[in-house]
PDB file of C-alpha atoms in Angstrom:
ATOM      1  CA  MET B 120     121.950-237.740 126.073  1.00  0.00           C
ATOM      2  CA  THR B 121     123.757-236.276 123.064  1.00  0.00           C
ATOM      3  CA  LYS B 122     127.373-235.179 123.256  1.00  0.00           C
ATOM      4  CA  THR B 123     127.587-231.429 122.701  1.00  0.00           C
ATOM      5  CA  ASP B 124     130.253-228.844 122.241  1.00  0.00           C
ATOM      6  CA  SER B 125     129.675-226.899 125.457  1.00  0.00           C
ATOM      7  CA  ARG B 126     130.805-223.627 123.884  1.00  0.00           C
ATOM      8  CA  HIS B 127     128.013-223.510 121.305  1.00  0.00           C
ATOM      9  CA  LYS B 128     125.444-226.007 122.653  1.00  0.00           C
ATOM     10  CA  LEU B 129     125.178-227.769 119.298  1.00  0.00           C
ATOM     11  CA  SER B 130     125.679-231.518 119.080  1.00  0.00           C
ATOM     12  CA  ILE B 131     128.877-232.736 117.482  1.00  0.00           C
ATOM     13  CA  ALA B 132     126.801-234.738 114.996  1.00  0.00           C
ATOM     14  CA  LYS B 133     125.006-231.579 113.848  1.00  0.00           C
ATOM     15  CA  ARG B 134     128.273-229.661 113.605  1.00  0.00           C
ATOM     16  CA  ILE B 135     129.788-232.409 111.453  1.00  0.00           C
ATOM     17  CA  ALA B 136     126.653-232.478 109.272  1.00  0.00           C
ATOM     18  CA  PHE B 137     126.765-228.700 108.813  1.00  0.00           C
ATOM     19  CA  THR B 138     130.494-228.922 108.062  1.00  0.00           C
ATOM     20  CA  ALA B 139     129.778-231.452 105.307  1.00  0.00           C
ATOM     21  CA  ALA B 140     126.952-229.276 103.954  1.00  0.00           C
ATOM     22  CA  PHE B 141     129.191-226.193 103.858  1.00  0.00           C
ATOM     23  CA  ALA B 142     131.986-228.192 102.227  1.00  0.00           C
ATOM     24  CA  ALA B 143     129.479-229.169  99.532  1.00  0.00           C
ATOM     25  CA  LEU B 144     128.438-225.513  99.142  1.00  0.00           C
ATOM     26  CA  CYS B 145     132.102-224.489  98.777  1.00  0.00           C
ATOM     27  CA  LEU B 146     132.549-227.183  96.139  1.00  0.00           C
ATOM     28  CA  LEU B 147     129.415-226.195  94.205  1.00  0.00           C
ATOM     29  CA  GLY B 148     130.089-222.472  94.490  1.00  0.00           C
ATOM     30  CA  THR B 149     133.547-223.062  93.079  1.00  0.00           C
ATOM     31  CA  MET B 150     132.469-225.357  90.256  1.00  0.00           C
ATOM     32  CA  LEU B 151     129.282-223.625  89.059  1.00  0.00           C
ATOM     33  CA  LEU B 152     130.993-220.419  87.987  1.00  0.00           C
ATOM     34  CA  SER B 153     134.585-221.021  87.021  1.00  0.00           C
ATOM     35  CA  VAL B 154     136.581-218.762  84.672  1.00  0.00           C
ATOM     36  CA  PRO B 155     140.259-219.532  83.923  1.00  0.00           C
ATOM     37  CA  LEU B 156     142.771-216.831  84.905  1.00  0.00           C
ATOM     38  CA  PRO B 157     145.579-215.647  82.575  1.00  0.00           C
ATOM     39  CA  ALA B 158     148.576-217.355  84.219  1.00  0.00           C
ATOM     40  CA  SER B 159     146.924-220.337  85.920  1.00  0.00           C
ATOM     41  CA  GLY B 160     144.074-221.099  88.295  1.00  0.00           C
ATOM     42  CA  TYR B 161     140.523-219.798  87.907  1.00  0.00           C
ATOM     43  CA  PHE B 162     138.020-217.165  89.126  1.00  0.00           C
ATOM     44  CA  ASN B 163     135.065-218.676  91.006  1.00  0.00           C
ATOM     45  CA  THR B 164     132.307-217.843  93.474  1.00  0.00           C
ATOM     46  CA  GLY B 165     133.257-220.447  96.070  1.00  0.00           C
ATOM     47  CA  ASP B 166     134.714-217.827  98.408  1.00  0.00           C
ATOM     48  CA  VAL B 167     131.193-216.703  99.321  1.00  0.00           C
ATOM     49  CA  PHE B 168     130.783-220.069 101.037  1.00  0.00           C
ATOM     50  CA  VAL B 169     134.356-220.080 102.339  1.00  0.00           C
ATOM     51  CA  LEU B 170     133.560-216.896 104.284  1.00  0.00           C
ATOM     52  CA  LEU B 171     130.143-218.172 105.363  1.00  0.00           C
ATOM     53  CA  SER B 172     131.794-221.389 106.582  1.00  0.00           C
ATOM     54  CA  GLY B 173     134.015-219.431 108.930  1.00  0.00           C
ATOM     55  CA  TRP B 174     131.276-217.156 110.189  1.00  0.00           C
ATOM     56  CA  CYS B 175     128.554-219.802 110.574  1.00  0.00           C
ATOM     57  CA  LEU B 176     130.628-222.731 111.825  1.00  0.00           C
ATOM     58  CA  GLY B 177     133.424-221.067 113.782  1.00  0.00           C
ATOM     59  CA  PRO B 178     137.174-221.569 113.493  1.00  0.00           C
ATOM     60  CA  VAL B 179     137.661-225.353 113.478  1.00  0.00           C
ATOM     61  CA  PHE B 180     134.618-226.543 111.549  1.00  0.00           C
ATOM     62  CA  GLY B 181     134.682-223.476 109.290  1.00  0.00           C
ATOM     63  CA  PHE B 182     138.323-224.089 108.386  1.00  0.00           C
ATOM     64  CA  THR B 183     137.529-227.742 107.670  1.00  0.00           C
ATOM     65  CA  ALA B 184     134.483-227.075 105.474  1.00  0.00           C
ATOM     66  CA  ALA B 185     136.241-224.379 103.427  1.00  0.00           C
ATOM     67  CA  ALA B 186     139.431-226.390 103.051  1.00  0.00           C
ATOM     68  CA  VAL B 187     137.842-229.708 102.099  1.00  0.00           C
ATOM     69  CA  GLY B 188     135.167-228.320  99.756  1.00  0.00           C
ATOM     70  CA  SER B 189     137.540-225.997  97.906  1.00  0.00           C
ATOM     71  CA  ALA B 190     140.301-228.602  97.552  1.00  0.00           C
ATOM     72  CA  LEU B 191     137.801-231.144  96.221  1.00  0.00           C
ATOM     73  CA  ALA B 192     136.661-228.579  93.656  1.00  0.00           C
ATOM     74  CA  ASP B 193     140.257-228.214  92.459  1.00  0.00           C
ATOM     75  CA  ILE B 194     140.565-231.971  92.081  1.00  0.00           C
ATOM     76  CA  LEU B 195     137.256-232.304  90.212  1.00  0.00           C
ATOM     77  CA  THR B 196     137.926-229.379  87.852  1.00  0.00           C
ATOM     78  CA  GLY B 197     141.363-230.534  86.743  1.00  0.00           C
ATOM     79  CA  TYR B 198     143.460-228.331  89.041  1.00  0.00           C
ATOM     80  CA  ALA B 199     144.638-231.141  91.336  1.00  0.00           C
ATOM     81  CA  LEU B 200     148.084-229.518  91.483  1.00  0.00           C
ATOM     82  CA  TYR B 201     146.435-226.662  93.392  1.00  0.00           C
ATOM     83  CA  ALA B 202     144.475-228.867  95.825  1.00  0.00           C
ATOM     84  CA  PRO B 203     147.031-229.001  98.696  1.00  0.00           C
ATOM     85  CA  ALA B 204     147.612-225.236  98.538  1.00  0.00           C
ATOM     86  CA  THR B 205     143.895-224.570  98.187  1.00  0.00           C
ATOM     87  CA  PHE B 206     143.190-226.731 101.234  1.00  0.00           C
ATOM     88  CA  LEU B 207     145.457-224.536 103.356  1.00  0.00           C
ATOM     89  CA  ILE B 208     144.635-221.180 101.716  1.00  0.00           C
ATOM     90  CA  LYS B 209     140.830-221.504 101.801  1.00  0.00           C
ATOM     91  CA  GLY B 210     140.911-222.927 105.318  1.00  0.00           C
ATOM     92  CA  LEU B 211     142.989-219.966 106.465  1.00  0.00           C
ATOM     93  CA  ASP B 212     140.671-217.606 104.560  1.00  0.00           C
ATOM     94  CA  ALA B 213     137.673-218.870 106.572  1.00  0.00           C
ATOM     95  CA  LEU B 214     139.659-218.875 109.816  1.00  0.00           C
ATOM     96  CA  ALA B 215     140.944-215.320 109.295  1.00  0.00           C
ATOM     97  CA  ALA B 216     137.469-214.025 108.411  1.00  0.00           C
ATOM     98  CA  TRP B 217     136.097-215.551 111.604  1.00  0.00           C
ATOM     99  CA  ALA B 218     138.997-214.378 113.809  1.00  0.00           C
ATOM    100  CA  VAL B 219     138.930-210.766 112.595  1.00  0.00           C
ATOM    101  CA  TRP B 220     135.153-210.664 112.982  1.00  0.00           C
ATOM    102  CA  ALA B 221     135.365-212.128 116.508  1.00  0.00           C
ATOM    103  CA  LEU B 222     138.012-209.602 117.565  1.00  0.00           C
ATOM    104  CA  ALA B 223     136.343-206.591 115.940  1.00  0.00           C
ATOM    105  CA  LYS B 224     132.962-207.638 117.349  1.00  0.00           C
ATOM    106  CA  LYS B 225     134.320-206.979 120.838  1.00  0.00           C
ATOM    107  CA  ALA B 226     134.967-203.343 119.900  1.00  0.00           C
ATOM    108  CA  ILE B 227     131.620-202.880 118.133  1.00  0.00           C
ATOM    109  CA  LYS B 228     129.024-204.226 120.508  1.00  0.00           C
ATOM    110  CA  LYS B 229     125.874-203.060 118.701  1.00  0.00           C
ATOM    111  CA  PRO B 230     124.215-206.001 116.898  1.00  0.00           C
ATOM    112  CA  SER B 231     122.941-203.636 114.187  1.00  0.00           C
ATOM    113  CA  LEU B 232     126.581-202.893 113.253  1.00  0.00           C
ATOM    114  CA  ASP B 233     127.627-206.553 112.962  1.00  0.00           C
ATOM    115  CA  PHE B 234     128.262-206.039 109.248  1.00  0.00           C
ATOM    116  CA  LEU B 235     131.287-203.805 109.976  1.00  0.00           C
ATOM    117  CA  PRO B 236     133.371-206.544 111.648  1.00  0.00           C
ATOM    118  CA  ARG B 237     132.217-208.920 108.892  1.00  0.00           C
ATOM    119  CA  ILE B 238     133.532-206.517 106.242  1.00  0.00           C
ATOM    120  CA  ALA B 239     136.859-206.349 108.071  1.00  0.00           C
ATOM    121  CA  GLY B 240     136.962-210.144 108.281  1.00  0.00           C
ATOM    122  CA  ALA B 241     136.195-210.512 104.567  1.00  0.00           C
ATOM    123  CA  ILE B 242     138.914-208.010 103.645  1.00  0.00           C
ATOM    124  CA  VAL B 243     141.547-209.799 105.729  1.00  0.00           C
ATOM    125  CA  GLY B 244     140.470-213.306 104.677  1.00  0.00           C
ATOM    126  CA  GLU B 245     140.290-212.495 100.983  1.00  0.00           C
ATOM    127  CA  GLY B 246     143.478-210.423 101.108  1.00  0.00           C
ATOM    128  CA  LEU B 247     145.212-213.426 102.624  1.00  0.00           C
ATOM    129  CA  MET B 248     143.819-215.590  99.815  1.00  0.00           C
ATOM    130  CA  VAL B 249     145.196-213.252  97.121  1.00  0.00           C
ATOM    131  CA  GLY B 250     148.626-213.040  98.749  1.00  0.00           C
ATOM    132  CA  LEU B 251     148.951-216.747  99.432  1.00  0.00           C
ATOM    133  CA  TYR B 252     147.917-217.749  95.913  1.00  0.00           C
ATOM    134  CA  PHE B 253     150.447-215.283  94.500  1.00  0.00           C
ATOM    135  CA  PHE B 254     153.130-216.836  96.699  1.00  0.00           C
ATOM    136  CA  PHE B 255     152.102-220.351  95.673  1.00  0.00           C
ATOM    137  CA  GLU B 256     152.050-219.572  91.959  1.00  0.00           C
ATOM    138  CA  SER B 257     155.158-217.412  91.862  1.00  0.00           C
ATOM    139  CA  VAL B 258     157.396-219.378  94.242  1.00  0.00           C
ATOM    140  CA  ILE B 259     156.084-222.937  94.545  1.00  0.00           C
ATOM    141  CA  LEU B 260     154.884-223.329  90.931  1.00  0.00           C
ATOM    142  CA  GLY B 261     157.865-221.278  89.738  1.00  0.00           C
ATOM    143  CA  LEU B 262     155.916-218.747  87.671  1.00  0.00           C
ATOM    144  CA  GLY B 263     157.831-215.862  89.234  1.00  0.00           C
ATOM    145  CA  LEU B 264     156.485-212.533  87.997  1.00  0.00           C
ATOM    146  CA  GLY B 265     154.320-214.470  85.544  1.00  0.00           C
ATOM    147  CA  ALA B 266     151.866-214.942  88.403  1.00  0.00           C
ATOM    148  CA  ILE B 267     151.171-211.197  88.618  1.00  0.00           C
ATOM    149  CA  PRO B 268     148.203-211.253  86.164  1.00  0.00           C
ATOM    150  CA  ASN B 269     146.349-213.580  88.541  1.00  0.00           C
ATOM    151  CA  ILE B 270     146.476-211.019  91.344  1.00  0.00           C
ATOM    152  CA  LEU B 271     143.770-208.975  89.607  1.00  0.00           C
ATOM    153  CA  GLY B 272     141.539-212.001  89.015  1.00  0.00           C
ATOM    154  CA  ASN B 273     141.942-213.243  92.577  1.00  0.00           C
ATOM    155  CA  ALA B 274     141.379-209.734  93.963  1.00  0.00           C
ATOM    156  CA  LEU B 275     138.215-209.341  91.872  1.00  0.00           C
ATOM    157  CA  GLN B 276     137.047-212.725  93.139  1.00  0.00           C
ATOM    158  CA  GLY B 277     137.786-211.622  96.713  1.00  0.00           C
ATOM    159  CA  VAL B 278     135.882-208.341  96.375  1.00  0.00           C
ATOM    160  CA  CYS B 279     132.836-209.919  94.700  1.00  0.00           C
ATOM    161  CA  CYS B 280     132.655-212.896  97.048  1.00  0.00           C
ATOM    162  CA  GLY B 281     133.428-210.773 100.108  1.00  0.00           C
ATOM    163  CA  ALA B 282     130.623-208.341  99.322  1.00  0.00           C
ATOM    164  CA  LEU B 283     128.125-211.104  98.620  1.00  0.00           C
ATOM    165  CA  GLY B 284     129.217-213.045 101.705  1.00  0.00           C
ATOM    166  CA  VAL B 285     128.699-209.996 103.951  1.00  0.00           C
ATOM    167  CA  VAL B 286     125.227-209.378 102.475  1.00  0.00           C
ATOM    168  CA  ILE B 287     124.201-213.013 102.990  1.00  0.00           C
ATOM    169  CA  VAL B 288     125.583-213.295 106.525  1.00  0.00           C
ATOM    170  CA  SER B 289     123.919-209.989 107.455  1.00  0.00           C
ATOM    171  CA  ALA B 290     120.582-211.429 106.341  1.00  0.00           C
ATOM    172  CA  LEU B 291     121.210-214.663 108.237  1.00  0.00           C
ATOM    173  CA  TYR B 292     122.329-212.784 111.357  1.00  0.00           C
ATOM    174  CA  VAL B 293     118.936-211.166 111.917  1.00  0.00           C
ATOM    175  CA  MET B 294     116.946-214.388 111.432  1.00  0.00           C
ATOM    176  CA  LYS B 295     116.302-215.706 114.936  1.00  0.00           C
ATOM    177  CA  PRO B 296     115.713-219.359 113.861  1.00  0.00           C
ATOM    178  CA  VAL B 297     119.148-219.383 112.195  1.00  0.00           C
ATOM    179  CA  ALA B 298     120.828-218.724 115.552  1.00  0.00           C
ATOM    180  CA  LYS B 299     119.639-222.170 116.665  1.00  0.00           C
ATOM    181  CA  PHE B 300     121.527-223.831 113.806  1.00  0.00           C
ATOM    182  CA  PHE B 301     124.570-221.541 113.668  1.00  0.00           C
ATOM    183  CA  PRO B 302     125.358-220.258 117.158  1.00  0.00           C
ATOM    184  CA  ALA B 303     128.781-219.072 115.931  1.00  0.00           C
ATOM    185  CA  LEU B 304     126.979-216.287 114.048  1.00  0.00           C
ATOM    186  CA  HIS B 305     126.132-214.662 117.374  1.00  0.00           C
ATOM    187  CA  LYS B 306     129.274-215.429 119.373  1.00  0.00           C
TER     188      LYS B 306
END
């Protein structure tokens, strides 16, 4: 008999495997399209998979996949200084997107309107990402107001990745076979 997480009825081994796969997607999404920002850091498409990690894997495994994959991307692209902050920020991004969706889903019970709580989750998660990176760059890195130009780049990244993430998760949500692999999508 396989050990399972009783909440989602998916074996721990499968959840760990999916966590590793989503971490790899976060890493690839971050590295494949990477454009340096004016002050420091870079624009990338990894947040699509950060959001999907939260929504598909739930709070713990979603946080882990987003945090590990995104931090590894920083290390491999020469932004190792960002890796500890990225670990926390991207993990919280995925966690916030999942939490807001889970709370809003209780108010909107119609499955056909699932995209509305997802939009709210993406806005909160990506807004958190923009604010936390600004704090990190301005206070921790000491850029002060010099970090302001990156707000626009990070916000653009958040909007683009949030929109794409909501479209993808909406397509996944209606696919019945996907529910077997990602029960957190239908919590």
